[in-house]
Amino acid sequence: MLDAILLFAVSLVANTLSALAGGGAGLLQLPILLFLGLPFGVALATHKLASVALGVGATAKHLRAGTLDWRFSGFILACGLPGVVLGSVLILQVPPHAALWALALLTMGLSIQSMLSPQLGQTANPRNRSGSSFWLGGAMLFVIGALNGSLTSGTGLFVTLLLVRWYGLEYKSAVAYTLVLVGLFWNGTGALALAFQAGIYWPWVPVLLAASVIGGYLGAHWALVKGNRLIKRMFEGVTLLTGLSLLYKALML
């Protein structure tokens, strides 16, 4: 019972922050599953399944707000999902040390870049929506999808900043796309792929699902109410902490 209460509290905080920042639930949720004794592969699959509920909670809020362009959403899914499957297949065969180092430094770089651009993502400025630049963004989504399938911490943050920096979305809209498409579809695909290889620890799934749904809805609600400036600050903070967490994991390997 104490383990379940601790798991719910940590997961609720992680998912609420993730729904505000556009990613980063794995910063707290995956480590607590490892701390409670799950092997890495099982913890990763269990976390990804729970993250699907984060997408459900956020989807409920954003569907009512009408913030998503479904044609653009289909493009993000078509580019990212094959990468997720590839990453999920590779993760259990590839030593993660070098990838953790690269991902840690890149994630912290996202935070620093956003901090150095005060007006980034504050207003919508659509760009790169046709021609080769449109598909180059799709290739970057495929690479992020592969990272999402293999290393769970922080990849939603990559999607959020790509949508802001490359496609010109404001933070509020970018976070909505990330939570719905990455949270619901990318993580769902990754959870299925990993479940067949490593398995899922089902006794803790109801606790994680409840925390994810509630946290996703609360974070999406506050994001819509508070606006882009708060979301940008949360993105920068969660991204920096995620990068430091990944760096710590790399040093411990």
Tab-separated table of N, CA and C in Angstrom, residues 10-156:
chain	number	residue	atom	x	y	z
A	10	VAL	N	4.144	10.412	-6.932
A	10	VAL	CA	5.233	10.787	-7.839
A	10	VAL	C	4.725	10.859	-9.274
A	11	SER	N	3.911	9.894	-9.683
A	11	SER	CA	3.404	9.861	-11.054
A	11	SER	C	2.458	11.023	-11.334
A	12	LEU	N	1.648	11.410	-10.344
A	12	LEU	CA	0.744	12.539	-10.538
A	12	LEU	C	1.528	13.830	-10.780
A	13	VAL	N	2.554	14.049	-9.977
A	13	VAL	CA	3.406	15.236	-10.168
A	13	VAL	C	4.086	15.179	-11.528
A	14	ALA	N	4.650	14.008	-11.882
A	14	ALA	CA	5.375	13.857	-13.148
A	14	ALA	C	4.472	14.128	-14.342
A	15	ASN	N	3.268	13.603	-14.312
A	15	ASN	CA	2.376	13.738	-15.463
A	15	ASN	C	1.760	15.123	-15.559
A	16	THR	N	1.526	15.765	-14.419
A	16	THR	CA	1.025	17.141	-14.460
A	16	THR	C	2.076	18.072	-15.058
A	17	LEU	N	3.324	17.936	-14.616
A	17	LEU	CA	4.406	18.746	-15.169
A	17	LEU	C	4.610	18.437	-16.653
A	18	SER	N	4.508	17.163	-17.014
A	18	SER	CA	4.686	16.771	-18.402
A	18	SER	C	3.607	17.376	-19.293
A	19	ALA	N	2.365	17.400	-18.803
A	19	ALA	CA	1.275	17.972	-19.580
A	19	ALA	C	1.408	19.481	-19.724
A	20	LEU	N	2.069	20.125	-18.779
A	20	LEU	CA	2.331	21.564	-18.872
A	20	LEU	C	3.508	21.860	-19.797
A	21	ALA	N	4.548	21.048	-19.710
A	21	ALA	CA	5.786	21.348	-20.420
A	21	ALA	C	5.855	20.724	-21.810
A	22	GLY	N	5.000	19.728	-22.086
A	22	GLY	CA	5.071	19.054	-23.371
A	22	GLY	C	6.023	17.879	-23.381
A	23	GLY	N	6.143	17.183	-22.261
A	23	GLY	CA	7.015	16.012	-22.176
A	23	GLY	C	7.763	15.988	-20.862
A	24	GLY	N	8.473	14.870	-20.624
A	24	GLY	CA	9.310	14.767	-19.436
A	24	GLY	C	8.747	13.938	-18.305
A	25	ALA	N	7.647	13.214	-18.540
A	25	ALA	CA	7.081	12.395	-17.460
A	25	ALA	C	8.065	11.326	-16.991
A	26	GLY	N	8.886	10.831	-17.924
A	26	GLY	CA	9.860	9.804	-17.568
A	26	GLY	C	10.931	10.283	-16.604
A	27	LEU	N	11.070	11.607	-16.454
A	27	LEU	CA	12.053	12.165	-15.523
A	27	LEU	C	11.845	11.630	-14.111
A	28	LEU	N	10.585	11.489	-13.686
A	28	LEU	CA	10.267	11.006	-12.338
A	28	LEU	C	9.656	9.608	-12.348
A	29	GLN	N	8.829	9.326	-13.343
A	29	GLN	CA	8.039	8.096	-13.305
A	29	GLN	C	8.883	6.851	-13.539
A	30	LEU	N	9.787	6.897	-14.515
A	30	LEU	CA	10.636	5.722	-14.757
A	30	LEU	C	11.570	5.438	-13.588
A	31	PRO	N	12.248	6.460	-13.014
A	31	PRO	CA	13.124	6.171	-11.865
A	31	PRO	C	12.394	5.580	-10.668
A	32	ILE	N	11.149	6.004	-10.406
A	32	ILE	CA	10.443	5.459	-9.246
A	32	ILE	C	10.086	3.992	-9.486
A	33	LEU	N	9.803	3.619	-10.728
A	33	LEU	CA	9.539	2.208	-11.032
A	33	LEU	C	10.808	1.368	-10.852
A	34	LEU	N	11.952	1.923	-11.255
A	34	LEU	CA	13.216	1.222	-11.042
A	34	LEU	C	13.545	1.135	-9.554
A	35	PHE	N	13.281	2.226	-8.825
A	35	PHE	CA	13.520	2.247	-7.385
A	35	PHE	C	12.684	1.193	-6.662
A	36	LEU	N	11.474	0.951	-7.151
A	36	LEU	CA	10.586	-0.027	-6.523
A	36	LEU	C	10.892	-1.466	-6.958
A	37	GLY	N	11.945	-1.639	-7.772
A	37	GLY	CA	12.447	-2.986	-8.014
A	37	GLY	C	12.185	-3.604	-9.367
A	38	LEU	N	11.624	-2.865	-10.322
A	38	LEU	CA	11.361	-3.456	-11.626
A	38	LEU	C	12.627	-3.464	-12.480
A	39	PRO	N	12.862	-4.525	-13.253
A	39	PRO	CA	13.960	-4.516	-14.230
A	39	PRO	C	13.728	-3.416	-15.261
A	40	PHE	N	14.821	-2.940	-15.914
A	40	PHE	CA	14.709	-1.790	-16.809
A	40	PHE	C	13.682	-2.001	-17.915
A	41	GLY	N	13.752	-3.132	-18.628
A	41	GLY	CA	12.833	-3.364	-19.734
A	41	GLY	C	11.381	-3.380	-19.298
A	42	VAL	N	11.091	-4.024	-18.164
A	42	VAL	CA	9.715	-4.080	-17.635
A	42	VAL	C	9.272	-2.692	-17.183
A	43	ALA	N	10.171	-1.961	-16.506
A	43	ALA	CA	9.835	-0.605	-16.046
A	43	ALA	C	9.543	0.307	-17.225
A	44	LEU	N	10.333	0.196	-18.296
A	44	LEU	CA	10.136	1.037	-19.474
A	44	LEU	C	8.802	0.738	-20.148
A	45	ALA	N	8.484	-0.549	-20.312
A	45	ALA	CA	7.213	-0.918	-20.929
A	45	ALA	C	6.031	-0.476	-20.069
A	46	THR	N	6.142	-0.636	-18.747
A	46	THR	CA	5.073	-0.251	-17.834
A	46	THR	C	4.868	1.264	-17.849
A	47	HIS	N	5.977	2.010	-17.853
A	47	HIS	CA	5.902	3.475	-17.918
A	47	HIS	C	5.233	3.940	-19.208
A	48	LYS	N	5.599	3.330	-20.338
A	48	LYS	CA	5.030	3.750	-21.615
A	48	LYS	C	3.533	3.464	-21.670
A	49	LEU	N	3.117	2.331	-21.118
A	49	LEU	CA	1.688	2.035	-21.081
A	49	LEU	C	0.953	3.083	-20.259
A	50	ALA	N	1.522	3.456	-19.112
A	50	ALA	CA	0.892	4.479	-18.277
A	50	ALA	C	0.871	5.834	-18.975
A	51	SER	N	1.894	6.124	-19.796
A	51	SER	CA	1.949	7.400	-20.488
A	51	SER	C	0.843	7.539	-21.531
A	52	VAL	N	0.321	6.399	-21.988
A	52	VAL	CA	-0.820	6.456	-22.893
A	52	VAL	C	-2.006	7.143	-22.207
A	53	ALA	N	-2.176	6.874	-20.924
A	53	ALA	CA	-3.271	7.496	-20.180
A	53	ALA	C	-3.055	9.000	-20.058
A	54	LEU	N	-1.791	9.442	-20.004
A	54	LEU	CA	-1.503	10.874	-20.024
A	54	LEU	C	-2.054	11.482	-21.308
A	55	GLY	N	-1.858	10.780	-22.433
A	55	GLY	CA	-2.417	11.250	-23.697
A	55	GLY	C	-3.930	11.277	-23.687
A	56	VAL	N	-4.550	10.288	-23.020
A	56	VAL	CA	-6.013	10.250	-22.932
A	56	VAL	C	-6.531	11.462	-22.163
A	57	GLY	N	-5.919	11.739	-21.018
A	57	GLY	CA	-6.355	12.876	-20.214
A	57	GLY	C	-6.182	14.187	-20.951
A	58	ALA	N	-5.048	14.362	-21.629
A	58	ALA	CA	-4.808	15.596	-22.377
A	58	ALA	C	-5.722	15.693	-23.599
A	59	THR	N	-5.973	14.554	-24.272
A	59	THR	CA	-6.830	14.554	-25.446
A	59	THR	C	-8.235	15.030	-25.101
A	60	ALA	N	-8.752	14.560	-23.964
A	60	ALA	CA	-10.091	14.968	-23.549
A	60	ALA	C	-10.204	16.485	-23.438
A	61	LYS	N	-9.158	17.115	-22.913
A	61	LYS	CA	-9.179	18.571	-22.741
A	61	LYS	C	-8.986	19.294	-24.063
A	62	HIS	N	-8.035	18.844	-24.877
A	62	HIS	CA	-7.719	19.562	-26.114
A	62	HIS	C	-8.763	19.339	-27.200
A	63	LEU	N	-9.447	18.210	-27.200
A	63	LEU	CA	-10.535	18.012	-28.155
A	63	LEU	C	-11.649	19.028	-27.914
A	64	ARG	N	-11.953	19.272	-26.655
A	64	ARG	CA	-12.971	20.267	-26.322
A	64	ARG	C	-12.530	21.669	-26.717
A	65	ALA	N	-11.216	21.922	-26.649
A	65	ALA	CA	-10.700	23.257	-26.989
A	65	ALA	C	-10.478	23.425	-28.493
A	66	GLY	N	-10.472	22.329	-29.272
A	66	GLY	CA	-10.305	22.408	-30.719
A	66	GLY	C	-8.950	22.925	-31.149
A	67	THR	N	-7.883	22.487	-30.513
A	67	THR	CA	-6.551	23.047	-30.778
A	67	THR	C	-5.758	22.267	-31.822
A	68	LEU	N	-6.277	21.167	-32.356
A	68	LEU	CA	-5.483	20.304	-33.232
A	68	LEU	C	-5.956	20.357	-34.688
A	69	ASP	N	-5.001	20.423	-35.604
A	69	ASP	CA	-5.239	20.256	-37.034
A	69	ASP	C	-5.007	18.778	-37.340
A	70	TRP	N	-6.055	18.052	-37.706
A	70	TRP	CA	-5.949	16.604	-37.805
A	70	TRP	C	-5.140	16.143	-39.006
A	71	ARG	N	-5.061	16.965	-40.074
A	71	ARG	CA	-4.192	16.595	-41.200
A	71	ARG	C	-2.719	16.677	-40.787
A	72	PHE	N	-2.361	17.723	-40.074
A	72	PHE	CA	-0.996	17.852	-39.573
A	72	PHE	C	-0.713	16.764	-38.535
A	73	SER	N	-1.710	16.423	-37.747
A	73	SER	CA	-1.561	15.345	-36.773
A	73	SER	C	-1.257	14.024	-37.465
A	74	GLY	N	-1.952	13.756	-38.575
A	74	GLY	CA	-1.699	12.530	-39.326
A	74	GLY	C	-0.282	12.475	-39.869
A	75	PHE	N	0.245	13.623	-40.300
A	75	PHE	CA	1.623	13.697	-40.784
A	75	PHE	C	2.613	13.358	-39.666
A	76	ILE	N	2.398	13.907	-38.472
A	76	ILE	CA	3.280	13.632	-37.328
A	76	ILE	C	3.265	12.148	-36.984
A	77	LEU	N	2.089	11.539	-37.017
A	77	LEU	CA	1.991	10.110	-36.723
A	77	LEU	C	2.676	9.276	-37.795
A	78	ALA	N	2.447	9.617	-39.059
A	78	ALA	CA	3.026	8.834	-40.156
A	78	ALA	C	4.549	8.879	-40.132
A	79	CYS	N	5.118	10.005	-39.729
A	79	CYS	CA	6.574	10.126	-39.676
A	79	CYS	C	7.158	9.487	-38.420
A	80	GLY	N	6.475	9.634	-37.291
A	80	GLY	CA	7.039	9.211	-36.021
A	80	GLY	C	6.841	7.763	-35.657
A	81	LEU	N	5.684	7.183	-36.005
A	81	LEU	CA	5.385	5.823	-35.545
A	81	LEU	C	6.368	4.766	-36.063
A	82	PRO	N	6.794	4.809	-37.336
A	82	PRO	CA	7.806	3.817	-37.757
A	82	PRO	C	9.097	3.922	-36.945
A	83	GLY	N	9.499	5.140	-36.589
A	83	GLY	CA	10.674	5.316	-35.751
A	83	GLY	C	10.490	4.728	-34.369
A	84	VAL	N	9.280	4.884	-33.802
A	84	VAL	CA	8.990	4.321	-32.477
A	84	VAL	C	9.152	2.808	-32.490
A	85	VAL	N	8.607	2.165	-33.513
A	85	VAL	CA	8.716	0.703	-33.618
A	85	VAL	C	10.174	0.286	-33.736
A	86	LEU	N	10.936	0.997	-34.581
A	86	LEU	CA	12.353	0.679	-34.744
A	86	LEU	C	13.105	0.829	-33.427
A	87	GLY	N	12.875	1.938	-32.720
A	87	GLY	CA	13.559	2.160	-31.447
A	87	GLY	C	13.186	1.139	-30.399
A	88	SER	N	11.922	0.723	-30.361
A	88	SER	CA	11.475	-0.260	-29.382
A	88	SER	C	12.115	-1.621	-29.619
A	89	VAL	N	12.356	-1.948	-30.869
A	89	VAL	CA	13.001	-3.220	-31.196
A	89	VAL	C	14.481	-3.188	-30.832
A	90	LEU	N	15.127	-2.036	-31.038
A	90	LEU	CA	16.566	-1.939	-30.839
A	90	LEU	C	16.989	-1.791	-29.388
A	91	ILE	N	16.130	-1.173	-28.530
A	91	ILE	CA	16.582	-0.760	-27.211
A	91	ILE	C	17.079	-1.920	-26.354
A	92	LEU	N	16.449	-3.064	-26.453
A	92	LEU	CA	16.833	-4.169	-25.586
A	92	LEU	C	18.069	-4.915	-26.092
A	93	GLN	N	18.584	-4.515	-27.276
A	93	GLN	CA	19.797	-5.131	-27.810
A	93	GLN	C	21.000	-4.184	-27.813
A	94	VAL	N	20.766	-2.878	-27.633
A	94	VAL	CA	21.842	-1.890	-27.788
A	94	VAL	C	22.254	-1.335	-26.425
A	95	PRO	N	23.564	-1.310	-26.100
A	95	PRO	CA	24.026	-0.667	-24.866
A	95	PRO	C	23.654	0.814	-24.882
A	96	PRO	N	23.016	1.329	-23.825
A	96	PRO	CA	22.474	2.681	-23.872
A	96	PRO	C	23.447	3.787	-23.481
A	97	HIS	N	24.687	3.446	-23.101
A	97	HIS	CA	25.581	4.444	-22.503
A	97	HIS	C	25.831	5.653	-23.416
A	98	ALA	N	26.284	5.398	-24.639
A	98	ALA	CA	26.596	6.505	-25.554
A	98	ALA	C	25.347	7.293	-25.900
A	99	ALA	N	24.232	6.584	-26.099
A	99	ALA	CA	22.979	7.273	-26.432
A	99	ALA	C	22.518	8.165	-25.279
A	100	LEU	N	22.713	7.706	-24.039
A	100	LEU	CA	22.337	8.521	-22.886
A	100	LEU	C	23.152	9.809	-22.817
A	101	TRP	N	24.450	9.706	-23.068
A	101	TRP	CA	25.302	10.893	-23.078
A	101	TRP	C	24.823	11.901	-24.130
A	102	ALA	N	24.614	11.420	-25.342
A	102	ALA	CA	24.196	12.305	-26.428
A	102	ALA	C	22.838	12.926	-26.138
A	103	LEU	N	21.904	12.094	-25.637
A	103	LEU	CA	20.560	12.584	-25.365
A	103	LEU	C	20.553	13.588	-24.220
A	104	ALA	N	21.396	13.349	-23.197
A	104	ALA	CA	21.483	14.272	-22.066
A	104	ALA	C	21.959	15.647	-22.509
A	105	LEU	N	23.037	15.685	-23.283
A	105	LEU	CA	23.592	16.963	-23.730
A	105	LEU	C	22.631	17.677	-24.678
A	106	LEU	N	21.987	16.912	-25.552
A	106	LEU	CA	21.046	17.513	-26.489
A	106	LEU	C	19.827	18.067	-25.768
A	107	THR	N	19.336	17.339	-24.755
A	107	THR	CA	18.166	17.793	-24.001
A	107	THR	C	18.463	19.083	-23.244
A	108	MET	N	19.618	19.157	-22.593
A	108	MET	CA	19.989	20.389	-21.912
A	108	MET	C	20.173	21.539	-22.905
A	109	GLY	N	20.621	21.185	-24.111
A	109	GLY	CA	20.745	22.199	-25.150
A	109	GLY	C	19.407	22.788	-25.544
A	110	LEU	N	18.346	21.963	-25.541
A	110	LEU	CA	17.005	22.463	-25.834
A	110	LEU	C	16.595	23.528	-24.830
A	111	SER	N	16.865	23.277	-23.559
A	111	SER	CA	16.505	24.226	-22.506
A	111	SER	C	17.254	25.540	-22.688
A	112	ILE	N	18.568	25.446	-22.930
A	112	ILE	CA	19.389	26.650	-23.080
A	112	ILE	C	18.947	27.451	-24.302
A	113	GLN	N	18.647	26.739	-25.399
A	113	GLN	CA	18.206	27.433	-26.607
A	113	GLN	C	16.916	28.200	-26.369
A	114	SER	N	15.978	27.582	-25.666
A	114	SER	CA	14.713	28.251	-25.377
A	114	SER	C	14.917	29.451	-24.456
A	115	MET	N	15.801	29.306	-23.455
A	115	MET	CA	16.075	30.412	-22.537
A	115	MET	C	16.683	31.618	-23.265
A	116	LEU	N	17.517	31.338	-24.280
A	116	LEU	CA	18.184	32.407	-25.018
A	116	LEU	C	17.282	33.057	-26.071
A	117	SER	N	16.076	32.526	-26.244
A	117	SER	CA	15.121	33.076	-27.231
A	117	SER	C	13.830	33.448	-26.503
A	118	PRO	N	13.779	34.634	-25.893
A	118	PRO	CA	12.650	35.007	-25.033
A	118	PRO	C	11.287	34.972	-25.725
A	119	GLN	N	11.248	35.262	-27.014
A	119	GLN	CA	9.972	35.313	-27.727
A	119	GLN	C	9.615	34.010	-28.441
A	120	LEU	N	10.487	33.010	-28.304
A	120	LEU	CA	10.244	31.741	-28.984
A	120	LEU	C	8.937	31.109	-28.523
A	121	GLY	N	8.062	30.787	-29.497
A	121	GLY	CA	6.835	30.074	-29.192
A	121	GLY	C	5.762	30.890	-28.502
A	122	GLN	N	5.914	32.203	-28.443
A	122	GLN	CA	4.909	33.026	-27.785
A	122	GLN	C	3.746	33.339	-28.719
A	123	THR	N	4.015	33.397	-30.023
A	123	THR	CA	2.971	33.600	-31.026
A	123	THR	C	3.182	32.612	-32.163
A	124	ALA	N	2.109	32.263	-32.845
A	124	ALA	CA	2.195	31.329	-33.964
A	124	ALA	C	2.773	32.036	-35.190
A	125	ASN	N	3.707	31.350	-35.882
A	125	ASN	CA	4.313	31.871	-37.111
A	125	ASN	C	4.560	30.695	-38.047
A	126	PRO	N	3.487	30.150	-38.666
A	126	PRO	CA	3.612	28.920	-39.459
A	126	PRO	C	4.667	29.034	-40.551
A	127	ARG	N	5.510	27.994	-40.674
A	127	ARG	CA	6.545	27.960	-41.698
A	127	ARG	C	6.914	26.504	-41.983
A	128	ASN	N	7.678	26.307	-43.049
A	128	ASN	CA	8.126	24.972	-43.466
A	128	ASN	C	6.961	23.992	-43.609
A	129	ARG	N	5.891	24.445	-44.240
A	129	ARG	CA	4.701	23.605	-44.387
A	129	ARG	C	4.553	23.030	-45.797
A	130	SER	N	5.582	23.176	-46.641
A	130	SER	CA	5.522	22.608	-47.984
A	130	SER	C	6.934	22.330	-48.469
A	131	GLY	N	7.029	21.527	-49.539
A	131	GLY	CA	8.309	21.262	-50.170
A	131	GLY	C	9.257	20.431	-49.321
A	132	SER	N	10.537	20.542	-49.633
A	132	SER	CA	11.551	19.710	-48.979
A	132	SER	C	11.684	20.013	-47.494
A	133	SER	N	11.478	21.272	-47.093
A	133	SER	CA	11.595	21.625	-45.676
A	133	SER	C	10.516	20.943	-44.842
A	134	PHE	N	9.339	20.762	-45.429
A	134	PHE	CA	8.250	20.061	-44.727
A	134	PHE	C	8.660	18.612	-44.443
A	135	TRP	N	9.236	17.959	-45.457
A	135	TRP	CA	9.613	16.554	-45.297
A	135	TRP	C	10.886	16.383	-44.482
A	136	LEU	N	11.754	17.410	-44.486
A	136	LEU	CA	12.921	17.357	-43.607
A	136	LEU	C	12.483	17.336	-42.148
A	137	GLY	N	11.461	18.123	-41.824
A	137	GLY	CA	10.882	18.068	-40.485
A	137	GLY	C	10.319	16.690	-40.182
A	138	GLY	N	9.719	16.051	-41.193
A	138	GLY	CA	9.220	14.692	-41.015
A	138	GLY	C	10.326	13.703	-40.716
A	139	ALA	N	11.488	13.880	-41.380
A	139	ALA	CA	12.639	13.009	-41.101
A	139	ALA	C	13.113	13.188	-39.664
A	140	MET	N	13.098	14.435	-39.178
A	140	MET	CA	13.486	14.686	-37.793
A	140	MET	C	12.486	14.049	-36.834
A	141	LEU	N	11.214	14.043	-37.185
A	141	LEU	CA	10.201	13.376	-36.364
A	141	LEU	C	10.446	11.873	-36.315
A	142	PHE	N	10.891	11.289	-37.434
A	142	PHE	CA	11.209	9.853	-37.451
A	142	PHE	C	12.341	9.549	-36.471
A	143	VAL	N	13.393	10.384	-36.481
A	143	VAL	CA	14.529	10.174	-35.580
A	143	VAL	C	14.084	10.306	-34.127
A	144	ILE	N	13.264	11.318	-33.838
A	144	ILE	CA	12.762	11.495	-32.464
A	144	ILE	C	11.892	10.308	-32.074
A	145	GLY	N	11.111	9.791	-33.037
A	145	GLY	CA	10.299	8.610	-32.762
A	145	GLY	C	11.152	7.411	-32.371
A	146	ALA	N	12.286	7.244	-33.055
A	146	ALA	CA	13.195	6.145	-32.707
A	146	ALA	C	13.750	6.324	-31.299
A	147	LEU	N	14.075	7.570	-30.929
A	147	LEU	CA	14.523	7.846	-29.560
A	147	LEU	C	13.405	7.580	-28.562
A	148	ASN	N	12.183	7.937	-28.936
A	148	ASN	CA	11.034	7.711	-28.057
A	148	ASN	C	10.832	6.226	-27.783
A	149	GLY	N	11.017	5.398	-28.805
A	149	GLY	CA	10.842	3.967	-28.627
A	149	GLY	C	11.943	3.318	-27.825
A	150	SER	N	13.114	3.982	-27.768
A	150	SER	CA	14.258	3.352	-27.119
A	150	SER	C	14.611	3.968	-25.772
A	151	LEU	N	14.620	5.291	-25.683
A	151	LEU	CA	14.985	5.984	-24.438
A	151	LEU	C	13.833	6.901	-24.063
A	152	THR	N	13.124	6.557	-23.008
A	152	THR	CA	11.834	7.185	-22.747
A	152	THR	C	11.920	8.613	-22.250
A	153	SER	N	12.982	9.013	-21.562
A	153	SER	CA	13.000	10.302	-20.878
A	153	SER	C	13.231	11.452	-21.836
A	154	GLY	N	12.256	12.341	-21.955
A	154	GLY	CA	12.491	13.623	-22.592
A	154	GLY	C	12.191	13.734	-24.066
A	155	THR	N	11.846	12.643	-24.753
A	155	THR	CA	11.683	12.743	-26.199
A	155	THR	C	10.443	13.544	-26.592
A	156	GLY	N	9.427	13.562	-25.747
A	156	GLY	CA	8.284	14.428	-26.021
A	156	GLY	C	8.690	15.899	-26.064
